[in-house]
Short mmCIF file of C-alpha atoms in Angstrom, two decimals:
data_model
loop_
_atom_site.label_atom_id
_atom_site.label_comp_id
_atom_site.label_asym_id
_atom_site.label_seq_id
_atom_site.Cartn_x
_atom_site.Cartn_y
_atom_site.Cartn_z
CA UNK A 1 117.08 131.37 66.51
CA UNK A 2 114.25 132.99 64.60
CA UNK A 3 111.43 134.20 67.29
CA UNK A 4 108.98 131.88 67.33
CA UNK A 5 104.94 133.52 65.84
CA UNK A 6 101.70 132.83 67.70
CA UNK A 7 99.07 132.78 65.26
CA UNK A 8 96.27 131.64 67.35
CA UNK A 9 93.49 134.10 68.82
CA UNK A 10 92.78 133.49 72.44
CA UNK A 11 91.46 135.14 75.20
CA UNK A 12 93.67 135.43 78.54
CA UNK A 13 92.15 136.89 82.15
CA UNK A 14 93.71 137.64 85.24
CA UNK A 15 92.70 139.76 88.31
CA UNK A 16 93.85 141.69 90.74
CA UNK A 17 92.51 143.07 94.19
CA UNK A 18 92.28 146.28 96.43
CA UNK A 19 94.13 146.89 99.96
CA UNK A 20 91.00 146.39 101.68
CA UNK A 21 90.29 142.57 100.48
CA UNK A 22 90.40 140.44 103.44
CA UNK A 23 93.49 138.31 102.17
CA UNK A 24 95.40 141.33 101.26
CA UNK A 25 94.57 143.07 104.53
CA UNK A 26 96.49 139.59 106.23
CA UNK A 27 99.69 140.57 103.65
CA UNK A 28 99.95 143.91 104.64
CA UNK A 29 100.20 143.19 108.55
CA UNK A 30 102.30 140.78 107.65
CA UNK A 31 104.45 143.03 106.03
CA UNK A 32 103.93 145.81 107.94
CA UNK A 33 105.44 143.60 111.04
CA UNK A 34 107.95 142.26 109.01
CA UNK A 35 108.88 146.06 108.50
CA UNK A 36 108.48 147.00 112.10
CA UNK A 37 110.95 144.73 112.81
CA UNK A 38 113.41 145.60 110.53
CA UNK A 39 113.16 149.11 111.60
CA UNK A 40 113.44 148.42 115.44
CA UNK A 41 116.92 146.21 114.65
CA UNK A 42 118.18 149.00 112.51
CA UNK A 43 117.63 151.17 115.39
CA UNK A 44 119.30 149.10 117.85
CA UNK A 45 122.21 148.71 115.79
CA UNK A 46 122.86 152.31 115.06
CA UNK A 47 122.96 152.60 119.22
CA UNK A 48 125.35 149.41 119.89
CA UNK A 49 122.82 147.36 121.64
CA UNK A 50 123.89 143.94 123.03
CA UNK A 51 121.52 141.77 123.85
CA UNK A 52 122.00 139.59 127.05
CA UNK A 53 122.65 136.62 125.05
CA UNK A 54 125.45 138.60 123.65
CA UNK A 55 124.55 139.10 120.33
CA UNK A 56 124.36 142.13 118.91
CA UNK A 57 120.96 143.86 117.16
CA UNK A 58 120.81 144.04 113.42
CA UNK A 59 118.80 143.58 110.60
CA UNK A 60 120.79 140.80 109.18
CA UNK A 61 120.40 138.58 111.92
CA UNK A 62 116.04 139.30 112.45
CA UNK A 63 114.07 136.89 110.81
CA UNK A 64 110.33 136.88 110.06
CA UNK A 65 107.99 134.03 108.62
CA UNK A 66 104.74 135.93 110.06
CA UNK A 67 101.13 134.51 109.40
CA UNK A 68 98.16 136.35 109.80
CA UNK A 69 94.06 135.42 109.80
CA UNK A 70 90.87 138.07 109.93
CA UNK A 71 87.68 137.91 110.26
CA UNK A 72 84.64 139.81 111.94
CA UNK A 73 85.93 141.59 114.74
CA UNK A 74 89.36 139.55 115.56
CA UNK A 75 93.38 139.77 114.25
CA UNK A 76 94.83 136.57 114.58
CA UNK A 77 98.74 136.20 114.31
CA UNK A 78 100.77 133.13 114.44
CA UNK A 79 104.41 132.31 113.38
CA UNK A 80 108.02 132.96 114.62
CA UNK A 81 110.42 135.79 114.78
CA UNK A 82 113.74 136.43 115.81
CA UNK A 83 114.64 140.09 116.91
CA UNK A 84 116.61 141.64 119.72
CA UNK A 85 113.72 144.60 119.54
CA UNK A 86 110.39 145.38 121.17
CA UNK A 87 108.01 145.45 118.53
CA UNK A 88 103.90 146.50 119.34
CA UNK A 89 102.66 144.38 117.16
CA UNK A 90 99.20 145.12 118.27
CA UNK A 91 100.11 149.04 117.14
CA UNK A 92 100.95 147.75 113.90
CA UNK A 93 97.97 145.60 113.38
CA UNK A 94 95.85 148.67 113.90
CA UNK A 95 97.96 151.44 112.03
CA UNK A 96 97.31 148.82 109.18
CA UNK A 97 94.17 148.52 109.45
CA UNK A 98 93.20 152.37 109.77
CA UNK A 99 95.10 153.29 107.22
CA UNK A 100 93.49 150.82 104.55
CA UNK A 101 90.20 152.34 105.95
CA UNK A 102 88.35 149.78 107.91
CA UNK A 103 87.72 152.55 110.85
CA UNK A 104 83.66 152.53 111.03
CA UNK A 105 82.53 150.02 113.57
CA UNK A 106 79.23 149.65 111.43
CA UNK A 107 81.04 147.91 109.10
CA UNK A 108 81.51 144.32 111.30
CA UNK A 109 85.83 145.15 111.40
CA UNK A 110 87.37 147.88 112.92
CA UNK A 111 91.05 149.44 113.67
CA UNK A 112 89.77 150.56 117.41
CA UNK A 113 87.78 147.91 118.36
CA UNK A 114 89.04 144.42 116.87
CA UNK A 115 90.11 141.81 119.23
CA UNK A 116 93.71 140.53 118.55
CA UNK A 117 95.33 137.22 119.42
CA UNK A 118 98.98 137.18 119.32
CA UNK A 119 100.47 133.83 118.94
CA UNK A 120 104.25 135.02 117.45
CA UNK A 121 106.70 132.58 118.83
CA UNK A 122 110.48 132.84 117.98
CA UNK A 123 112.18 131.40 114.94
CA UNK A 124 113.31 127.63 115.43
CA UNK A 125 116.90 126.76 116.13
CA UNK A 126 117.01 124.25 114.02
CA UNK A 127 116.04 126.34 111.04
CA UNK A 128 117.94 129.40 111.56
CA UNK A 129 121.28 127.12 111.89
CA UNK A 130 120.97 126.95 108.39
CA UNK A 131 120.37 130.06 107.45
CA UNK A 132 123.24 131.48 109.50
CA UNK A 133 125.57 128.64 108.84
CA UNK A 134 125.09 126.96 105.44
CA UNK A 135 125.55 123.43 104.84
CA UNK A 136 128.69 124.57 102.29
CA UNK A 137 129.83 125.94 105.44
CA UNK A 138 129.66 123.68 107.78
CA UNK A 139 131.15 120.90 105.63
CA UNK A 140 134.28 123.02 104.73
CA UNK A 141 135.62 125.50 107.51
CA UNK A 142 137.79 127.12 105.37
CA UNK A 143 135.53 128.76 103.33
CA UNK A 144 135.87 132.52 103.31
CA UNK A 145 133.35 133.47 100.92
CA UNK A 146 131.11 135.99 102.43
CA UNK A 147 128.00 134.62 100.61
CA UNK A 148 128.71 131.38 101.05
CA UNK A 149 127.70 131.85 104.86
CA UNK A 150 123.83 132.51 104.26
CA UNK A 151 121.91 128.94 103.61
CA UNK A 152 118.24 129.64 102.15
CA UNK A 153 115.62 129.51 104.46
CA UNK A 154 113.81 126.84 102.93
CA UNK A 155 113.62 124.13 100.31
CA UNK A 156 111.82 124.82 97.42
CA UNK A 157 111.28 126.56 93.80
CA UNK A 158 110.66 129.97 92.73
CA UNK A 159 109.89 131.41 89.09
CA UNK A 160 110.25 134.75 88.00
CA UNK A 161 108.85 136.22 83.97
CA UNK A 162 108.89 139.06 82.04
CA UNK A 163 107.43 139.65 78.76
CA UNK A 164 107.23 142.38 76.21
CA UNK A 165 103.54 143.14 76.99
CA UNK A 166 103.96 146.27 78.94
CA UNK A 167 106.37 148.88 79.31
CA UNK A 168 107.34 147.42 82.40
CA UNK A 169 107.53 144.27 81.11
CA UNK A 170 104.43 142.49 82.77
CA UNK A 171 101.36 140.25 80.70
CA UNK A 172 98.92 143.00 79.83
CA UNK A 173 96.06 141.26 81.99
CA UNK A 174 97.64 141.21 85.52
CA UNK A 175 99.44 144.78 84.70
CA UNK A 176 95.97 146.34 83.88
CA UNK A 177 94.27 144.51 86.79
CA UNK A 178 96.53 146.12 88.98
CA UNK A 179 95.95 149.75 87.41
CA UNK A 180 92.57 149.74 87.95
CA UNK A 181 92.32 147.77 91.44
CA UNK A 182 94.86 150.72 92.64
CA UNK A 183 92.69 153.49 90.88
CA UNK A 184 89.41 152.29 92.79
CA UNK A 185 91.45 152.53 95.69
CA UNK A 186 92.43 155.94 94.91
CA UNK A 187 89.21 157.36 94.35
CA UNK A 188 87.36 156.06 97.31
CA UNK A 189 90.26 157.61 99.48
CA UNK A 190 90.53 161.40 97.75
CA UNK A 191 86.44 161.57 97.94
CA UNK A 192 86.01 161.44 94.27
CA UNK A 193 83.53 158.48 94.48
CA UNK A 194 83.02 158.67 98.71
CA UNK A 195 80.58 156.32 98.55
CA UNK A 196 82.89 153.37 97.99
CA UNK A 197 84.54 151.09 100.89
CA UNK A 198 87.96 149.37 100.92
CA UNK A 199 87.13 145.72 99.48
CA UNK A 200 87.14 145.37 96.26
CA UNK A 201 88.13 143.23 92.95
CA UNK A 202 89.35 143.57 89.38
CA UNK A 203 89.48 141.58 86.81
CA UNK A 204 90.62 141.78 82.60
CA UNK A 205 90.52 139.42 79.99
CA UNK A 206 92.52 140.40 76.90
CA UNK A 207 92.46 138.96 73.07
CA UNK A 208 95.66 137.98 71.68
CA UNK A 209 96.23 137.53 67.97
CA UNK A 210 99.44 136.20 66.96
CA UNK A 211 100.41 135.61 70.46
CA UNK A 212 100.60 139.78 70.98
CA UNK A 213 97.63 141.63 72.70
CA UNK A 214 95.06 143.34 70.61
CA UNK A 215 92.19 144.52 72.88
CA UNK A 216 90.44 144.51 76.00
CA UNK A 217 87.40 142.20 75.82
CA UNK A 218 85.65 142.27 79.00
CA UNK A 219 86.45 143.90 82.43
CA UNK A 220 85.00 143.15 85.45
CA UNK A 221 85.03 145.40 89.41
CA UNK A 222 83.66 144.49 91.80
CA UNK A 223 83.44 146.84 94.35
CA UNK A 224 82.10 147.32 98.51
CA UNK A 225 79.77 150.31 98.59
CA UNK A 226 77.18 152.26 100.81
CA UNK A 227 73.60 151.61 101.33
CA UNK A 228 71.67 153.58 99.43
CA UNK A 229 74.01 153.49 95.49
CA UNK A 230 72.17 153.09 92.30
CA UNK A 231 74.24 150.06 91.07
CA UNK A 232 73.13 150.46 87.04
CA UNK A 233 72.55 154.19 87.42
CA UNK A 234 75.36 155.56 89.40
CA UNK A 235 77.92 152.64 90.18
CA UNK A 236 78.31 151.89 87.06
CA UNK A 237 78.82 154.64 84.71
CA UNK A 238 80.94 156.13 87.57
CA UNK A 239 83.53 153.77 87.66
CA UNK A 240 83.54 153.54 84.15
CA UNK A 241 83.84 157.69 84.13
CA UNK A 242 86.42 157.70 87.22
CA UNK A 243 88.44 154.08 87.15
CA UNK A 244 88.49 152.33 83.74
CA UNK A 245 88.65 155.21 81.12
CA UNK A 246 91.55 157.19 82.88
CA UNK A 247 93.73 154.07 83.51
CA UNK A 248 92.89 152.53 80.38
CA UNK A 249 93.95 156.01 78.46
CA UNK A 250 96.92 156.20 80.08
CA UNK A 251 97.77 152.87 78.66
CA UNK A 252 96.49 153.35 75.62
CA UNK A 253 94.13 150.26 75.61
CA UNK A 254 91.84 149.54 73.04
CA UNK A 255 88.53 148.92 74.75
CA UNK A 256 84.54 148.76 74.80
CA UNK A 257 81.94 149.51 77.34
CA UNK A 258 80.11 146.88 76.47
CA UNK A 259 82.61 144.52 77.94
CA UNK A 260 82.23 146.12 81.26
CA UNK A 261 80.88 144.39 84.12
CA UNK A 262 80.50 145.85 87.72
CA UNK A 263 78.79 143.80 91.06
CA UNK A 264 77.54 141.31 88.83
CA UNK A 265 75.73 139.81 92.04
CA UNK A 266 74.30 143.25 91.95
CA UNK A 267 74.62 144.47 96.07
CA UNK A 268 78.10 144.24 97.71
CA UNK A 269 77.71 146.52 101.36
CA UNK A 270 78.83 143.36 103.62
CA UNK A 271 82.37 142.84 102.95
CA UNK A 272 85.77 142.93 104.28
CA UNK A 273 86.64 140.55 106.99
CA UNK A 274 83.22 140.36 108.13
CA UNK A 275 82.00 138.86 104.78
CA UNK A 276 84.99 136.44 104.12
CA UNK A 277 88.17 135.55 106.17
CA UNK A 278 91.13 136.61 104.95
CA UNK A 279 94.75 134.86 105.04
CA UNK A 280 98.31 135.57 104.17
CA UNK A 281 99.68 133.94 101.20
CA UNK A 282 96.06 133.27 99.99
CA UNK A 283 96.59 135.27 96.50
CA UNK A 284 100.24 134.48 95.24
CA UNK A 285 99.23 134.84 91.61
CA UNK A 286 97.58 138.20 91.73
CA UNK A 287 101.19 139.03 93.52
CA UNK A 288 102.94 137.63 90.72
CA UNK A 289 102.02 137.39 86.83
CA UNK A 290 98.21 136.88 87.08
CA UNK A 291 98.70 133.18 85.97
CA UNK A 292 100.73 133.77 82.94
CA UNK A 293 104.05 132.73 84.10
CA UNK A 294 103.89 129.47 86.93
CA UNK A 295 104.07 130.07 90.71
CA UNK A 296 106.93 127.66 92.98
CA UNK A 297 103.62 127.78 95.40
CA UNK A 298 105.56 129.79 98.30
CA UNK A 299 103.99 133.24 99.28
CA UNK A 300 106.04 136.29 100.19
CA UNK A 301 104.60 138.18 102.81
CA UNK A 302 105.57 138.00 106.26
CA UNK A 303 109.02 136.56 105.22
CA UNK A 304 111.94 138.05 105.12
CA UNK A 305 114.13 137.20 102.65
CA UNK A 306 116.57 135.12 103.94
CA UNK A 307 113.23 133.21 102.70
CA UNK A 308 114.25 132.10 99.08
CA UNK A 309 110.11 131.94 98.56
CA UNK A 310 110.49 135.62 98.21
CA UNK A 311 114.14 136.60 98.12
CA UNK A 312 114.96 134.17 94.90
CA UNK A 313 111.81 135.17 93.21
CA UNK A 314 112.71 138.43 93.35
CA UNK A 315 116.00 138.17 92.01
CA UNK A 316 114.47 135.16 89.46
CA UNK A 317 112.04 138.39 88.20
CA UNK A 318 115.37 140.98 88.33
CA UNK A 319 116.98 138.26 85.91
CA UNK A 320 113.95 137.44 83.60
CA UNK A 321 113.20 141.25 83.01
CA UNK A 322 117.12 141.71 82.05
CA UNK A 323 116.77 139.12 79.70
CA UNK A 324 113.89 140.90 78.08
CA UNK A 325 115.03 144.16 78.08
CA UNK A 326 118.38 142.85 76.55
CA UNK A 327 116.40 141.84 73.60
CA UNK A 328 117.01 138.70 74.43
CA UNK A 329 113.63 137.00 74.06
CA UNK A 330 110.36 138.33 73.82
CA UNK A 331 109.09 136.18 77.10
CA UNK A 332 111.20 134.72 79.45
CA UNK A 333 110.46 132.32 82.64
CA UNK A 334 113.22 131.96 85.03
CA UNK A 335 112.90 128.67 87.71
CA UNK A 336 115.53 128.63 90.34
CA UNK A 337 115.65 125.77 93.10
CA UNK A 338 117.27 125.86 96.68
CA UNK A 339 117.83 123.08 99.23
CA UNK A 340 116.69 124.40 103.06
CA UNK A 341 120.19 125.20 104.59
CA UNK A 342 122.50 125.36 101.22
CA UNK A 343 123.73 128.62 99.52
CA UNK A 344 124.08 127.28 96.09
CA UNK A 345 121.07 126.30 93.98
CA UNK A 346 120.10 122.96 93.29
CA UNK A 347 119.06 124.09 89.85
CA UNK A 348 118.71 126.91 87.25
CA UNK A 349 116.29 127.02 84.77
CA UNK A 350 115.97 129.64 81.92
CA UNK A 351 112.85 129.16 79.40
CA UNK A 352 111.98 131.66 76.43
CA UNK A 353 109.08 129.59 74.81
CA UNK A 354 110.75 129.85 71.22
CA UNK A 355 111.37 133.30 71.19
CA UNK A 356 114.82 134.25 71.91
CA UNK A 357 117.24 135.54 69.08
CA UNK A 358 119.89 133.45 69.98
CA UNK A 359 120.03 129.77 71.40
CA UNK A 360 119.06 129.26 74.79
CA UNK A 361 122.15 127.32 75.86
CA UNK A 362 123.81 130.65 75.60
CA UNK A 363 121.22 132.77 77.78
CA UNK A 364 121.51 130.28 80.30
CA UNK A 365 125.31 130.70 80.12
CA UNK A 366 125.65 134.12 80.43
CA UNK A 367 122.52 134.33 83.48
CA UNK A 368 125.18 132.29 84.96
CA UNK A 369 128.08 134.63 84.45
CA UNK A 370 125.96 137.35 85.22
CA UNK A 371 123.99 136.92 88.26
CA UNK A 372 124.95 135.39 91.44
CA UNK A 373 121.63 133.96 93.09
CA UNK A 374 122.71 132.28 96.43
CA UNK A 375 120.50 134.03 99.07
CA UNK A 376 123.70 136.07 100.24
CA UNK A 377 124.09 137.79 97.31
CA UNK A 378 120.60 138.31 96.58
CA UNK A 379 120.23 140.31 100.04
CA UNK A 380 123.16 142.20 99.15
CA UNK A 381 122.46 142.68 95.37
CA UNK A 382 118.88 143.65 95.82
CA UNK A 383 119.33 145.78 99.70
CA UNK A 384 116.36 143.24 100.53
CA UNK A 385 117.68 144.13 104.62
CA UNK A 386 115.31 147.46 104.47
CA UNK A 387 111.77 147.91 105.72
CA UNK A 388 110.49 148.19 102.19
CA UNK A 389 107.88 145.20 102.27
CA UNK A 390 104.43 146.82 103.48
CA UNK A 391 104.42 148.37 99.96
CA UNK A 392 104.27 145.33 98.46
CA UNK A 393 101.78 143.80 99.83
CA UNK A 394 99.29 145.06 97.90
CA UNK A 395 98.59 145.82 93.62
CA UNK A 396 101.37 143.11 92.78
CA UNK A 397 105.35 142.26 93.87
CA UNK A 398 106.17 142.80 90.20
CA UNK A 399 105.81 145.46 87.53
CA UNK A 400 106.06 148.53 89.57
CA UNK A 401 109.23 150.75 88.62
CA UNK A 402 109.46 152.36 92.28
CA UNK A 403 112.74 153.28 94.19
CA UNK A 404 112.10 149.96 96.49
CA UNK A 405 111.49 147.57 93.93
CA UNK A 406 115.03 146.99 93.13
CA UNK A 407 114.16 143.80 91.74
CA UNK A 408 112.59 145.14 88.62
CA UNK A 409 116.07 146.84 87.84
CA UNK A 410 116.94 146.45 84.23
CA UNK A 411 121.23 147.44 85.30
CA UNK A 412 122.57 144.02 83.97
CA UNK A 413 121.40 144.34 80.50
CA UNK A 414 125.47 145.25 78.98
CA UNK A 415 126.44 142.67 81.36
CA UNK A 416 124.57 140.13 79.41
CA UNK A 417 125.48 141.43 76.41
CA UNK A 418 128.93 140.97 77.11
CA UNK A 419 128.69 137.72 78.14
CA UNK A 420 127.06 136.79 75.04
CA UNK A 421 130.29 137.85 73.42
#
């Protein structure tokens, strides 16, 4: 098939936000206890440790599905774990916190002096029988396929997209959103503009013509600050100066000043939890595609990812991206669909919006040959058993090429080829 042309013009926005916004805040102790526990099991396996009940520590058999709320002055956590370790989870809640920079008990939110409420409770029988046991399992005892053991941990649907936007693959909006929402970040912590605090928000709206992107209309931060700032004087032209022209150069974005917008309300120096709760989970599409590709509606932090809410949309992503860089398609929107308990998948779908080079029967075909997505595998394939996830909790699960982000791995891309043939 002949790729499909977009010849409309249209204007597409997405947004991101920093480490210190009260919702991301709630991801990152998520994750960071997630990762605590991970850590501790590792540990305990290394040294042989039995637990009374006679099973032994290890990071395959923890599970986390962690939720956590802020607000002024209080850490509230709630779900269910299951560990053989001793995890401080109050010690994580304020190593978080300090280290995203809420440490000044002026501003309402502090890592000394918050109260926390710990409400953890362990993991349900009921649900971790299926994760340990899957249904395929337990309906045929002969089965001696390794990864047909692991049921996912819950019902549901996850997507994953790529596109040929960015060089990693990501819509231009969300990927630039994240660039800058990291660089404010950056220069509030290394003193070049001191005057800024941790909550903040980004946001870029880009014109496409022909369906490709051709500028940078408007762009939009929003940002906490100290008292006594100039907004129009100093704000302003200082995040222009320090945030938007260096990322935007990098990128080499074509863009105008007079599309910039910063604290439109004009003063932001409440903020943080004591100017809006936060919760995990709360922004799943600035941690995915910024809108551009659809969301299953699961979050991902605080799970581990037994959870096919995060595991499968990782490996849904890993397989969209290969498909891209392939030169496959030009887009491509993976949905994948798990019953709570099973290790197969109920359903794969594999959409390129008209522009693949060759029919989409065949893509699906060879995704099939090529990747194995029962949750098993996808541990295995991905190493999704380390404490990796704090990182992610913040500027996006997708579109950043580091060592831990196995997921955006482009290693099947002969594989598919092959297939093809």
């Amino acid at each position: 098939m002949m790729a499909q042309k977009n010849t409309d013009s249209y204007v597409f926005t997405s947004e991101s936000v920093t480490e210190g916004h009260p919702d991301k805040v709630c991801d990152q102790i998520s994750d960071a206890i997630l990762d605590a526990i991970l850590t501790k099991e590792a540990e305990l396996e290394a040294e042989g440790y039995i637990a009374p009940s006679g099973e032994p520590a290890s990071a395959k058999n923890a599970r986390s599905a962690c939720e956590v709320l802020v607000t002024t002055g209080l850490v509230v956590l709630a779900g269910e774990v299951r560990t053989q370790a001793y995890v401080d989870f109050e010690a994580v809640v304020r190593k978080v916190i300090a280290e995203i920079g809420y440490v000044d008990p002026e501003l309402g939110f502090d890592a000394k002096s918050c109260g926390i409420i710990n409400a953890i409770h362990e993991q349900s029988v009921d649900i971790a029988q299926g994760v340990d046991e899957s249904f395929e399992v337990q309906h045929d005892k002969g089965c001696d396929d390794p990864y047909e053991l692991i049921g996912a941990g819950d019902q549901g649907m996850m997507f994953g997209y790529a596109c040929s936007e960015t060089p990693t693959l990501m819509p231009l909006p969300i990927f630039l959103a994240h660039r800058l929402a990291e660089r404010l970040t950056e220069v509030r912590k290394d003193g070049t503009l001191a005057y800024l605090r941790p909550d903040g928000k980004t946001q870029v709206s880009v014109r496409y013509e022909g369906g490709k992107p051709a500028s940078v209309e408007k762009v939009l931060i929003s940002t906490q600050h100290e008292a006594d700032i100039d907004l129009e004087g100093q704000l302003k032209p200082e995040l222009i100066e320090a945030v938007i022209r260096p990322v935007f150069k990098q990128w080499g974005v074509d863009w105008d000043e007079r599309g910039v917008y910063t604290n439109p309300t004009g003063r932001f120096v409440i903020g943080g939890p004591t100017a809006d709760a936060g919760l995990t989970g709360r922004k799943i599409i600035v941690d995915t595609y910024g809108g551009a590709g659809r969301h299953g509606g699961g979050c991902f932090s605080g799970k581990d990812a037994t959870k096919v809410d995060r595991g499968a949309a990782y490996a849904a992503r890993w397989v969209a991206k290969n498909v891209v860089a392939a030169g496959l398609a030009e887009r491509c929107e993976v949905q994948v669909a798990y019953g709570i308990g099973m290790a197969e998948p109920l359903s794969l779908l594999v959409e390129t919006f008209g522009t693949s080079v060759v029919a989409p029967s065949d893509i699906v075909n060879a995704v099939r040959a090529v990747f194995d997505l029962r949750p098993g595998a996808i541990l295995d394939a991905l190493d999704l058993r380390r404490p990796i996830f704090r990182k992610t909790a913040a500027y996006g699960h997708f579109g950043r090429e580091l060592p831990e982000f196995t997921w955006e791995k482009t290693d099947r891309i002969d594989a598919l080829k092959a297939a093809l043939r």
